[in-house]
PDB file of C-alpha atoms in Angstrom:
ATOM      1  CA  MET A   1      15.848  19.049 -31.752  1.00 52.00           C
ATOM      2  CA  SER A   2      12.686  21.140 -32.048  1.00 79.00           C
ATOM      3  CA  SER A   3       9.924  21.032 -29.495  1.00 91.00           C
ATOM      4  CA  ALA A   4       7.124  18.456 -29.770  1.00 94.00           C
ATOM      5  CA  ILE A   5       5.242  19.650 -26.665  1.00 96.00           C
ATOM      6  CA  GLN A   6       5.361  22.903 -24.732  1.00 95.00           C
ATOM      7  CA  VAL A   7       3.591  23.353 -21.389  1.00 95.00           C
ATOM      8  CA  ARG A   8       3.485  26.764 -19.720  1.00 96.00           C
ATOM      9  CA  GLU A   9       1.932  27.593 -16.313  1.00 96.00           C
ATOM     10  CA  LEU A  10      -0.523  24.679 -16.497  1.00 96.00           C
ATOM     11  CA  LYS A  11      -2.984  24.771 -13.596  1.00 96.00           C
ATOM     12  CA  LYS A  12      -5.882  22.481 -12.737  1.00 96.00           C
ATOM     13  CA  SER A  13      -8.112  22.263  -9.663  1.00 94.00           C
ATOM     14  CA  TYR A  14     -10.912  19.981  -8.553  1.00 93.00           C
ATOM     15  CA  GLY A  15     -13.030  22.229  -6.384  1.00 92.00           C
ATOM     16  CA  SER A  16     -10.761  23.768  -3.750  1.00 91.00           C
ATOM     17  CA  HIS A  17      -8.030  21.170  -4.314  1.00 92.00           C
ATOM     18  CA  MET A  18      -5.341  22.373  -6.731  1.00 93.00           C
ATOM     19  CA  VAL A  19      -3.859  19.324  -8.477  1.00 93.00           C
ATOM     20  CA  LEU A  20      -1.524  21.106 -10.921  1.00 95.00           C
ATOM     21  CA  LYS A  21       0.127  24.271  -9.614  1.00 94.00           C
ATOM     22  CA  GLY A  22       1.658  25.817 -12.718  1.00 94.00           C
ATOM     23  CA  LEU A  23       3.623  23.176 -14.645  1.00 94.00           C
ATOM     24  CA  ASP A  24       6.387  24.373 -16.976  1.00 94.00           C
ATOM     25  CA  PHE A  25       8.318  22.000 -19.247  1.00 94.00           C
ATOM     26  CA  GLN A  26       8.885  21.082 -22.860  1.00 94.00           C
ATOM     27  CA  ILE A  27       9.480  17.793 -24.685  1.00 95.00           C
ATOM     28  CA  GLU A  28      11.727  17.604 -27.729  1.00 94.00           C
ATOM     29  CA  LYS A  29      10.857  15.763 -30.922  1.00 94.00           C
ATOM     30  CA  GLY A  30      12.145  12.195 -31.055  1.00 93.00           C
ATOM     31  CA  GLU A  31      12.830  11.766 -27.345  1.00 95.00           C
ATOM     32  CA  ILE A  32      11.322   9.461 -24.738  1.00 95.00           C
ATOM     33  CA  PHE A  33      10.186  11.646 -21.858  1.00 95.00           C
ATOM     34  CA  ALA A  34       8.939  10.233 -18.550  1.00 91.00           C
ATOM     35  CA  LEU A  35       6.529  11.935 -16.183  1.00 88.00           C
ATOM     36  CA  LEU A  36       6.945  10.289 -12.789  1.00 83.00           C
ATOM     37  CA  GLY A  37       5.109  10.566  -9.534  1.00 78.00           C
ATOM     38  CA  VAL A  38       3.513   8.576  -6.750  1.00 74.00           C
ATOM     39  CA  ASN A  39      -0.204   7.833  -6.930  1.00 73.00           C
ATOM     40  CA  GLY A  40      -2.110  11.095  -6.543  1.00 77.00           C
ATOM     41  CA  ALA A  41       0.805  13.290  -7.664  1.00 79.00           C
ATOM     42  CA  GLY A  42      -1.167  14.505 -10.698  1.00 86.00           C
ATOM     43  CA  LYS A  43       0.462  12.496 -13.511  1.00 86.00           C
ATOM     44  CA  THR A  44      -2.750  11.334 -15.164  1.00 85.00           C
ATOM     45  CA  THR A  45      -4.417  14.751 -14.781  1.00 91.00           C
ATOM     46  CA  ALA A  46      -1.394  16.433 -16.399  1.00 92.00           C
ATOM     47  CA  LEU A  47      -1.418  13.985 -19.304  1.00 90.00           C
ATOM     48  CA  GLU A  48      -5.169  14.314 -19.863  1.00 91.00           C
ATOM     49  CA  CYS A  49      -4.859  18.120 -19.943  1.00 95.00           C
ATOM     50  CA  ILE A  50      -2.023  17.914 -22.491  1.00 94.00           C
ATOM     51  CA  GLU A  51      -3.929  15.345 -24.570  1.00 92.00           C
ATOM     52  CA  GLY A  52      -7.022  17.558 -24.637  1.00 92.00           C
ATOM     53  CA  LEU A  53      -9.122  15.011 -22.750  1.00 90.00           C
ATOM     54  CA  ARG A  54      -9.554  17.226 -19.680  1.00 93.00           C
ATOM     55  CA  LYS A  55     -10.184  20.967 -19.466  1.00 95.00           C
ATOM     56  CA  TYR A  56      -7.607  22.887 -17.436  1.00 95.00           C
ATOM     57  CA  ASP A  57      -8.056  26.124 -15.524  1.00 96.00           C
ATOM     58  CA  SER A  58      -5.234  28.175 -17.050  1.00 96.00           C
ATOM     59  CA  GLY A  59      -1.946  27.932 -18.895  1.00 96.00           C
ATOM     60  CA  VAL A  60      -0.828  27.134 -22.428  1.00 96.00           C
ATOM     61  CA  VAL A  61      -0.323  23.679 -23.967  1.00 95.00           C
ATOM     62  CA  THR A  62       1.090  23.258 -27.479  1.00 95.00           C
ATOM     63  CA  VAL A  63       1.433  19.866 -29.199  1.00 94.00           C
ATOM     64  CA  ASN A  64       3.185  19.835 -32.579  1.00 94.00           C
ATOM     65  CA  GLY A  65       1.953  16.802 -34.493  1.00 92.00           C
ATOM     66  CA  LYS A  66      -0.688  14.090 -34.483  1.00 92.00           C
ATOM     67  CA  MET A  67      -1.301  12.340 -31.151  1.00 93.00           C
ATOM     68  CA  GLY A  68      -1.748   8.670 -30.291  1.00 91.00           C
ATOM     69  CA  ILE A  69      -2.973   7.895 -26.780  1.00 89.00           C
ATOM     70  CA  GLN A  70      -2.882   4.757 -24.628  1.00 83.00           C
ATOM     71  CA  LEU A  71      -4.837   5.518 -21.480  1.00 76.00           C
ATOM     72  CA  GLN A  72      -4.024   4.070 -18.061  1.00 68.00           C
ATOM     73  CA  LEU A  73      -7.487   2.522 -17.865  1.00 68.00           C
ATOM     74  CA  SER A  74      -8.600   1.371 -21.304  1.00 71.00           C
ATOM     75  CA  SER A  75     -11.354  -1.026 -22.242  1.00 77.00           C
ATOM     76  CA  LEU A  76     -13.290  -2.303 -25.223  1.00 85.00           C
ATOM     77  CA  PRO A  77     -16.634  -4.105 -25.540  1.00 88.00           C
ATOM     78  CA  ALA A  78     -16.286  -7.551 -23.956  1.00 89.00           C
ATOM     79  CA  HIS A  79     -17.108  -9.555 -27.095  1.00 90.00           C
ATOM     80  CA  ILE A  80     -15.304  -7.525 -29.744  1.00 92.00           C
ATOM     81  CA  ARG A  81     -12.415  -9.318 -31.464  1.00 92.00           C
ATOM     82  CA  PRO A  82      -8.990  -7.619 -31.833  1.00 90.00           C
ATOM     83  CA  MET A  83      -9.138  -7.339 -35.629  1.00 91.00           C
ATOM     84  CA  GLU A  84     -12.667  -5.940 -35.429  1.00 91.00           C
ATOM     85  CA  ALA A  85     -11.343  -3.202 -33.139  1.00 90.00           C
ATOM     86  CA  ILE A  86      -8.379  -2.591 -35.461  1.00 90.00           C
ATOM     87  CA  ARG A  87     -10.640  -2.213 -38.520  1.00 90.00           C
ATOM     88  CA  LEU A  88     -13.011   0.075 -36.583  1.00 91.00           C
ATOM     89  CA  PHE A  89     -10.210   2.393 -35.428  1.00 90.00           C
ATOM     90  CA  ALA A  90      -8.662   2.387 -38.916  1.00 90.00           C
ATOM     91  CA  LYS A  91     -11.999   3.463 -40.397  1.00 91.00           C
ATOM     92  CA  TRP A  92     -12.398   6.241 -37.825  1.00 88.00           C
ATOM     93  CA  ASN A  93      -8.932   7.547 -38.702  1.00 86.00           C
ATOM     94  CA  HIS A  94      -9.371   7.067 -42.477  1.00 89.00           C
ATOM     95  CA  VAL A  95      -6.248   4.897 -42.747  1.00 87.00           C
ATOM     96  CA  LYS A  96      -5.398   1.343 -43.782  1.00 85.00           C
ATOM     97  CA  SER A  97      -4.271  -1.228 -41.238  1.00 81.00           C
ATOM     98  CA  ASP A  98      -0.493  -1.627 -40.901  1.00 80.00           C
ATOM     99  CA  TYR A  99      -0.157  -5.417 -40.919  1.00 78.00           C
ATOM    100  CA  ALA A 100       3.584  -5.277 -40.221  1.00 79.00           C
ATOM    101  CA  MET A 101       2.853  -3.394 -36.999  1.00 78.00           C
ATOM    102  CA  LEU A 102       0.071  -5.838 -36.096  1.00 81.00           C
ATOM    103  CA  ASP A 103       2.465  -8.753 -36.555  1.00 80.00           C
ATOM    104  CA  ALA A 104       5.059  -6.998 -34.367  1.00 76.00           C
ATOM    105  CA  PHE A 105       2.501  -6.633 -31.571  1.00 76.00           C
ATOM    106  CA  GLY A 106       1.258 -10.219 -31.955  1.00 81.00           C
ATOM    107  CA  ILE A 107      -2.290  -9.185 -32.874  1.00 84.00           C
ATOM    108  CA  LYS A 108      -2.625 -11.926 -35.494  1.00 81.00           C
ATOM    109  CA  GLU A 109      -1.995 -14.532 -32.795  1.00 83.00           C
ATOM    110  CA  ILE A 110      -5.049 -13.392 -30.822  1.00 87.00           C
ATOM    111  CA  GLU A 111      -7.342 -12.269 -33.654  1.00 84.00           C
ATOM    112  CA  LYS A 112      -9.915 -15.029 -33.027  1.00 84.00           C
ATOM    113  CA  LYS A 113     -10.248 -14.341 -29.309  1.00 91.00           C
ATOM    114  CA  ARG A 114     -12.793 -11.988 -27.826  1.00 92.00           C
ATOM    115  CA  TYR A 115     -11.600  -9.013 -25.774  1.00 90.00           C
ATOM    116  CA  ILE A 116     -12.865 -10.547 -22.533  1.00 91.00           C
ATOM    117  CA  GLN A 117     -10.644 -13.608 -23.151  1.00 90.00           C
ATOM    118  CA  LEU A 118      -7.398 -11.659 -23.532  1.00 88.00           C
ATOM    119  CA  SER A 119      -4.714 -11.574 -20.853  1.00 84.00           C
ATOM    120  CA  THR A 120      -3.534  -8.274 -19.383  1.00 80.00           C
ATOM    121  CA  GLY A 121      -0.450  -8.336 -21.604  1.00 78.00           C
ATOM    122  CA  GLN A 122      -2.490  -9.054 -24.741  1.00 83.00           C
ATOM    123  CA  LYS A 123      -4.861  -6.197 -23.919  1.00 86.00           C
ATOM    124  CA  ARG A 124      -1.927  -3.821 -23.404  1.00 81.00           C
ATOM    125  CA  ARG A 125      -0.485  -4.757 -26.813  1.00 82.00           C
ATOM    126  CA  LEU A 126      -3.878  -4.283 -28.471  1.00 87.00           C
ATOM    127  CA  HIS A 127      -4.373  -0.875 -26.813  1.00 87.00           C
ATOM    128  CA  LEU A 128      -0.946   0.248 -28.008  1.00 84.00           C
ATOM    129  CA  ALA A 129      -1.666  -0.977 -31.547  1.00 87.00           C
ATOM    130  CA  LEU A 130      -4.910   1.034 -31.529  1.00 89.00           C
ATOM    131  CA  ALA A 131      -3.032   4.133 -30.311  1.00 88.00           C
ATOM    132  CA  LEU A 132      -0.603   3.768 -33.238  1.00 87.00           C
ATOM    133  CA  ILE A 133      -3.203   3.043 -35.917  1.00 89.00           C
ATOM    134  CA  SER A 134      -3.124   6.651 -37.234  1.00 87.00           C
ATOM    135  CA  ASN A 135       0.704   6.761 -37.398  1.00 88.00           C
ATOM    136  CA  PRO A 136       0.951   9.530 -34.762  1.00 93.00           C
ATOM    137  CA  ASP A 137       3.937  11.805 -34.221  1.00 94.00           C
ATOM    138  CA  VAL A 138       3.514  11.994 -30.435  1.00 95.00           C
ATOM    139  CA  ILE A 139       2.555   8.916 -28.401  1.00 93.00           C
ATOM    140  CA  PHE A 140       1.243   9.060 -24.821  1.00 93.00           C
ATOM    141  CA  LEU A 141       1.634   5.927 -22.692  1.00 89.00           C
ATOM    142  CA  ASP A 142       0.090   6.032 -19.212  1.00 82.00           C
ATOM    143  CA  GLU A 143       1.465   3.184 -17.032  1.00 79.00           C
ATOM    144  CA  PRO A 144       1.854   0.933 -20.127  1.00 78.00           C
ATOM    145  CA  THR A 145       3.495  -1.998 -18.307  1.00 75.00           C
ATOM    146  CA  ALA A 146       1.259  -2.056 -15.214  1.00 71.00           C
ATOM    147  CA  GLY A 147       0.149  -5.628 -14.562  1.00 68.00           C
ATOM    148  CA  LEU A 148       2.533  -7.176 -17.093  1.00 70.00           C
ATOM    149  CA  ASP A 149       4.902 -10.046 -16.342  1.00 73.00           C
ATOM    150  CA  VAL A 150       8.645  -9.746 -16.992  1.00 76.00           C
ATOM    151  CA  GLU A 151       8.401 -11.103 -20.552  1.00 75.00           C
ATOM    152  CA  GLY A 152       5.556  -8.731 -21.385  1.00 72.00           C
ATOM    153  CA  ARG A 153       7.451  -5.746 -19.997  1.00 79.00           C
ATOM    154  CA  LEU A 154      10.591  -6.559 -21.997  1.00 82.00           C
ATOM    155  CA  SER A 155       8.553  -7.015 -25.182  1.00 78.00           C
ATOM    156  CA  LEU A 156       6.830  -3.653 -24.720  1.00 80.00           C
ATOM    157  CA  HIS A 157      10.156  -1.943 -23.955  1.00 85.00           C
ATOM    158  CA  GLU A 158      11.484  -3.266 -27.266  1.00 84.00           C
ATOM    159  CA  GLN A 159       8.486  -1.827 -29.123  1.00 82.00           C
ATOM    160  CA  ILE A 160       8.946   1.560 -27.430  1.00 87.00           C
ATOM    161  CA  ARG A 161      12.608   1.664 -28.509  1.00 90.00           C
ATOM    162  CA  LYS A 162      11.592   0.826 -32.088  1.00 88.00           C
ATOM    163  CA  LEU A 163       9.097   3.698 -32.098  1.00 88.00           C
ATOM    164  CA  LYS A 164      11.853   6.069 -30.953  1.00 91.00           C
ATOM    165  CA  SER A 165      14.147   4.791 -33.711  1.00 92.00           C
ATOM    166  CA  HIS A 166      11.428   5.774 -36.215  1.00 89.00           C
ATOM    167  CA  GLY A 167      11.474   9.345 -34.928  1.00 91.00           C
ATOM    168  CA  LYS A 168       8.400   9.168 -32.711  1.00 93.00           C
ATOM    169  CA  THR A 169       8.117  11.295 -29.571  1.00 96.00           C
ATOM    170  CA  ILE A 170       6.994   9.215 -26.600  1.00 95.00           C
ATOM    171  CA  VAL A 171       5.595  10.555 -23.336  1.00 94.00           C
ATOM    172  CA  LEU A 172       5.618   7.896 -20.642  1.00 89.00           C
ATOM    173  CA  ALA A 173       3.835   8.215 -17.293  1.00 83.00           C
ATOM    174  CA  SER A 174       5.085   5.724 -14.740  1.00 77.00           C
ATOM    175  CA  HIS A 175       5.987   5.172 -11.084  1.00 70.00           C
ATOM    176  CA  ASP A 176       8.675   2.602 -11.966  1.00 72.00           C
ATOM    177  CA  MET A 177      12.095   4.234 -11.541  1.00 71.00           C
ATOM    178  CA  ALA A 178      14.115   1.321 -12.964  1.00 72.00           C
ATOM    179  CA  GLU A 179      11.928   1.153 -16.081  1.00 78.00           C
ATOM    180  CA  VAL A 180      12.266   4.788 -17.032  1.00 80.00           C
ATOM    181  CA  GLU A 181      16.001   4.825 -16.361  1.00 78.00           C
ATOM    182  CA  THR A 182      16.500   2.191 -19.059  1.00 82.00           C
ATOM    183  CA  LEU A 183      14.116   3.791 -21.587  1.00 88.00           C
ATOM    184  CA  CYS A 184      14.009   7.547 -21.197  1.00 91.00           C
ATOM    185  CA  ASP A 185      16.131  10.429 -22.400  1.00 93.00           C
ATOM    186  CA  ARG A 186      14.758  12.754 -19.722  1.00 93.00           C
ATOM    187  CA  ILE A 187      12.657  12.462 -16.585  1.00 89.00           C
ATOM    188  CA  ALA A 188      10.307  14.903 -14.860  1.00 90.00           C
ATOM    189  CA  ILE A 189       9.176  14.146 -11.315  1.00 86.00           C
ATOM    190  CA  LEU A 190       5.802  15.506 -10.280  1.00 86.00           C
ATOM    191  CA  ASN A 191       5.106  15.891  -6.580  1.00 82.00           C
ATOM    192  CA  ASN A 192       2.207  17.697  -4.924  1.00 82.00           C
ATOM    193  CA  GLY A 193       1.244  19.440  -8.156  1.00 88.00           C
ATOM    194  CA  THR A 194       4.667  20.790  -9.051  1.00 89.00           C
ATOM    195  CA  ILE A 195       7.709  19.495 -10.930  1.00 90.00           C
ATOM    196  CA  VAL A 196      10.497  18.962  -8.409  1.00 86.00           C
ATOM    197  CA  PHE A 197      13.038  17.630 -10.925  1.00 87.00           C
ATOM    198  CA  CYS A 198      13.501  17.626 -14.702  1.00 91.00           C
ATOM    199  CA  GLY A 199      16.579  16.195 -16.370  1.00 90.00           C
ATOM    200  CA  THR A 200      18.361  12.976 -17.294  1.00 88.00           C
ATOM    201  CA  ALA A 201      18.466   9.827 -15.164  1.00 78.00           C
ATOM    202  CA  LEU A 202      22.169  10.482 -14.510  1.00 77.00           C
ATOM    203  CA  GLU A 203      21.376  13.990 -13.272  1.00 82.00           C
ATOM    204  CA  LEU A 204      18.720  12.558 -10.960  1.00 77.00           C
ATOM    205  CA  THR A 205      21.242  10.058  -9.572  1.00 71.00           C
ATOM    206  CA  ASP A 206      23.705  12.905  -8.978  1.00 73.00           C
ATOM    207  CA  THR A 207      20.959  14.810  -7.136  1.00 72.00           C
ATOM    208  CA  VAL A 208      19.530  12.141  -4.809  1.00 70.00           C
ATOM    209  CA  GLY A 209      21.930   9.216  -5.037  1.00 67.00           C
ATOM    210  CA  ARG A 210      21.290   5.650  -6.103  1.00 69.00           C
ATOM    211  CA  LYS A 211      19.642   4.029  -3.102  1.00 75.00           C
ATOM    212  CA  TYR A 212      19.837   0.261  -2.625  1.00 83.00           C
ATOM    213  CA  PHE A 213      18.355  -1.884   0.130  1.00 86.00           C
ATOM    214  CA  ILE A 214      20.019  -5.213   0.940  1.00 90.00           C
ATOM    215  CA  HIS A 215      17.707  -7.690   2.689  1.00 91.00           C
ATOM    216  CA  VAL A 216      19.659 -10.399   4.494  1.00 93.00           C
ATOM    217  CA  LYS A 217      18.090 -13.466   6.126  1.00 92.00           C
ATOM    218  CA  THR A 218      20.201 -15.447   8.586  1.00 91.00           C
ATOM    219  CA  GLN A 219      19.590 -17.889  11.432  1.00 87.00           C
ATOM    220  CA  GLN A 220      19.769 -14.873  13.775  1.00 87.00           C
ATOM    221  CA  GLY A 221      16.935 -13.112  11.934  1.00 90.00           C
ATOM    222  CA  ASP A 222      16.317 -10.618   9.114  1.00 92.00           C
ATOM    223  CA  ARG A 223      18.139  -7.326   8.616  1.00 90.00           C
ATOM    224  CA  VAL A 224      18.013  -4.531   6.015  1.00 89.00           C
ATOM    225  CA  PHE A 225      21.041  -2.451   5.002  1.00 89.00           C
ATOM    226  CA  GLU A 226      20.777   0.829   3.074  1.00 84.00           C
ATOM    227  CA  THR A 227      23.548   1.997   0.738  1.00 86.00           C
ATOM    228  CA  ASP A 228      24.423   4.167  -2.243  1.00 79.00           C
ATOM    229  CA  HIS A 229      27.406   1.948  -3.154  1.00 83.00           C
ATOM    230  CA  ILE A 230      26.124  -1.561  -3.742  1.00 85.00           C
ATOM    231  CA  GLU A 231      29.414  -3.283  -4.660  1.00 88.00           C
ATOM    232  CA  ASP A 232      31.443  -2.017  -1.688  1.00 90.00           C
ATOM    233  CA  THR A 233      28.630  -2.657   0.772  1.00 91.00           C
ATOM    234  CA  LEU A 234      28.013  -6.227  -0.445  1.00 91.00           C
ATOM    235  CA  ILE A 235      31.713  -7.133  -0.277  1.00 91.00           C
ATOM    236  CA  SER A 236      32.069  -5.627   3.193  1.00 92.00           C
ATOM    237  CA  LEU A 237      28.836  -7.169   4.479  1.00 91.00           C
ATOM    238  CA  LEU A 238      29.548 -10.679   3.199  1.00 90.00           C
ATOM    239  CA  GLY A 239      33.069 -10.507   4.597  1.00 91.00           C
ATOM    240  CA  GLU A 240      31.774  -9.479   8.010  1.00 90.00           C
ATOM    241  CA  LEU A 241      29.150 -12.238   8.069  1.00 90.00           C
ATOM    242  CA  LYS A 242      31.714 -14.845   7.056  1.00 90.00           C
ATOM    243  CA  GLN A 243      34.146 -13.651   9.730  1.00 91.00           C
ATOM    244  CA  LYS A 244      31.415 -13.958  12.363  1.00 90.00           C
ATOM    245  CA  LYS A 245      30.489 -17.398  10.964  1.00 89.00           C
ATOM    246  CA  ILE A 246      26.912 -16.277  10.339  1.00 90.00           C
ATOM    247  CA  HIS A 247      25.289 -18.451   7.643  1.00 89.00           C
ATOM    248  CA  VAL A 248      23.287 -16.484   5.061  1.00 90.00           C
ATOM    249  CA  LEU A 249      19.971 -18.189   4.260  1.00 91.00           C
ATOM    250  CA  ASP A 250      18.764 -15.676   1.684  1.00 92.00           C
ATOM    251  CA  MET A 251      19.668 -12.273   0.271  1.00 90.00           C
ATOM    252  CA  LYS A 252      17.794  -9.787  -1.905  1.00 89.00           C
ATOM    253  CA  VAL A 253      18.728  -6.366  -3.299  1.00 87.00           C
ATOM    254  CA  ASP A 254      16.055  -3.737  -4.056  1.00 79.00           C
ATOM    255  CA  ARG A 255      16.377  -0.375  -5.795  1.00 72.00           C
ATOM    256  CA  GLY A 256      15.084   2.653  -3.954  1.00 66.00           C
ATOM    257  CA  THR A 257      11.466   3.543  -4.662  1.00 61.00           C
ATOM    258  CA  LEU A 258      10.220   6.839  -6.038  1.00 58.00           C
ATOM    259  CA  GLU A 259       8.751   7.657  -2.627  1.00 58.00           C
ATOM    260  CA  GLN A 260      12.226   7.313  -1.106  1.00 65.00           C
ATOM    261  CA  HIS A 261      13.641   9.695  -3.718  1.00 66.00           C
ATOM    262  CA  PHE A 262      10.948  12.227  -2.767  1.00 61.00           C
ATOM    263  CA  ILE A 263      11.809  11.861   0.913  1.00 59.00           C
ATOM    264  CA  GLU A 264      15.491  12.417   0.156  1.00 66.00           C
ATOM    265  CA  MET A 265      14.701  15.484  -1.978  1.00 64.00           C
ATOM    266  CA  ALA A 266      12.511  16.964   0.764  1.00 54.00           C
ATOM    267  CA  ARG A 267      15.209  16.317   3.397  1.00 59.00           C
ATOM    268  CA  ARG A 268      17.878  18.081   1.317  1.00 61.00           C
ATOM    269  CA  GLU A 269      15.572  21.037   0.615  1.00 54.00           C
ATOM    270  CA  ALA A 270      14.864  21.350   4.360  1.00 53.00           C
ATOM    271  CA  GLU A 271      18.591  21.337   5.130  1.00 58.00           C
TER     272      GLU A 271
END
């Protein structure tokens, strides 16, 4: 694969606060690349510098191809209708509307509604359709599934996979570890203005483990168990509770959060 995006020594400060401290990475054509980080890590600033929406202090950014951008916070005039927005963006970009794409995103179903009447999921689909109106080579998605229900998230994931199958390069900014593991070819983790990891999801798992938290509610109270080996721990735990004749009222399993991965990385670096 050839490179779609190259970033070299990218730095950005707001006053005396340095947000980006010399980022170095590249994204290959046709891959889904995730930029992860907790709130305030610099994800959105990094994306806006790469997209050309924000001026950076120093460094080199090269994007090979036409860009399509879905911002984290997007909005349209309250009373504009979806197809009016589609026609407006198509005219700006000197292209014709792709009605097959509009059908895939369900735009025809909401064409008579005004923007203010759309649900969060409908707005997200419209914003993505507008980002794709010019048939871009590189697509930036900043927290695209934030605020969506499960059905909306799955639908958007399907659309992202279709874009990849058509050879598009997709740059995804997210804080959702489980989401990017199912979608992305490679992951970069941004923390305190620097990239602390860049590689595949499997390589990340090999580096920090696959943390799970088992929440168990019994008549004796609530307890939380931490493990890297979910199957063995569940079998052992349930066996122990049964042996002690402790009745389980409820049980829930959570994946480790991105913050917990950062903590584990910092601990290992300190050691």
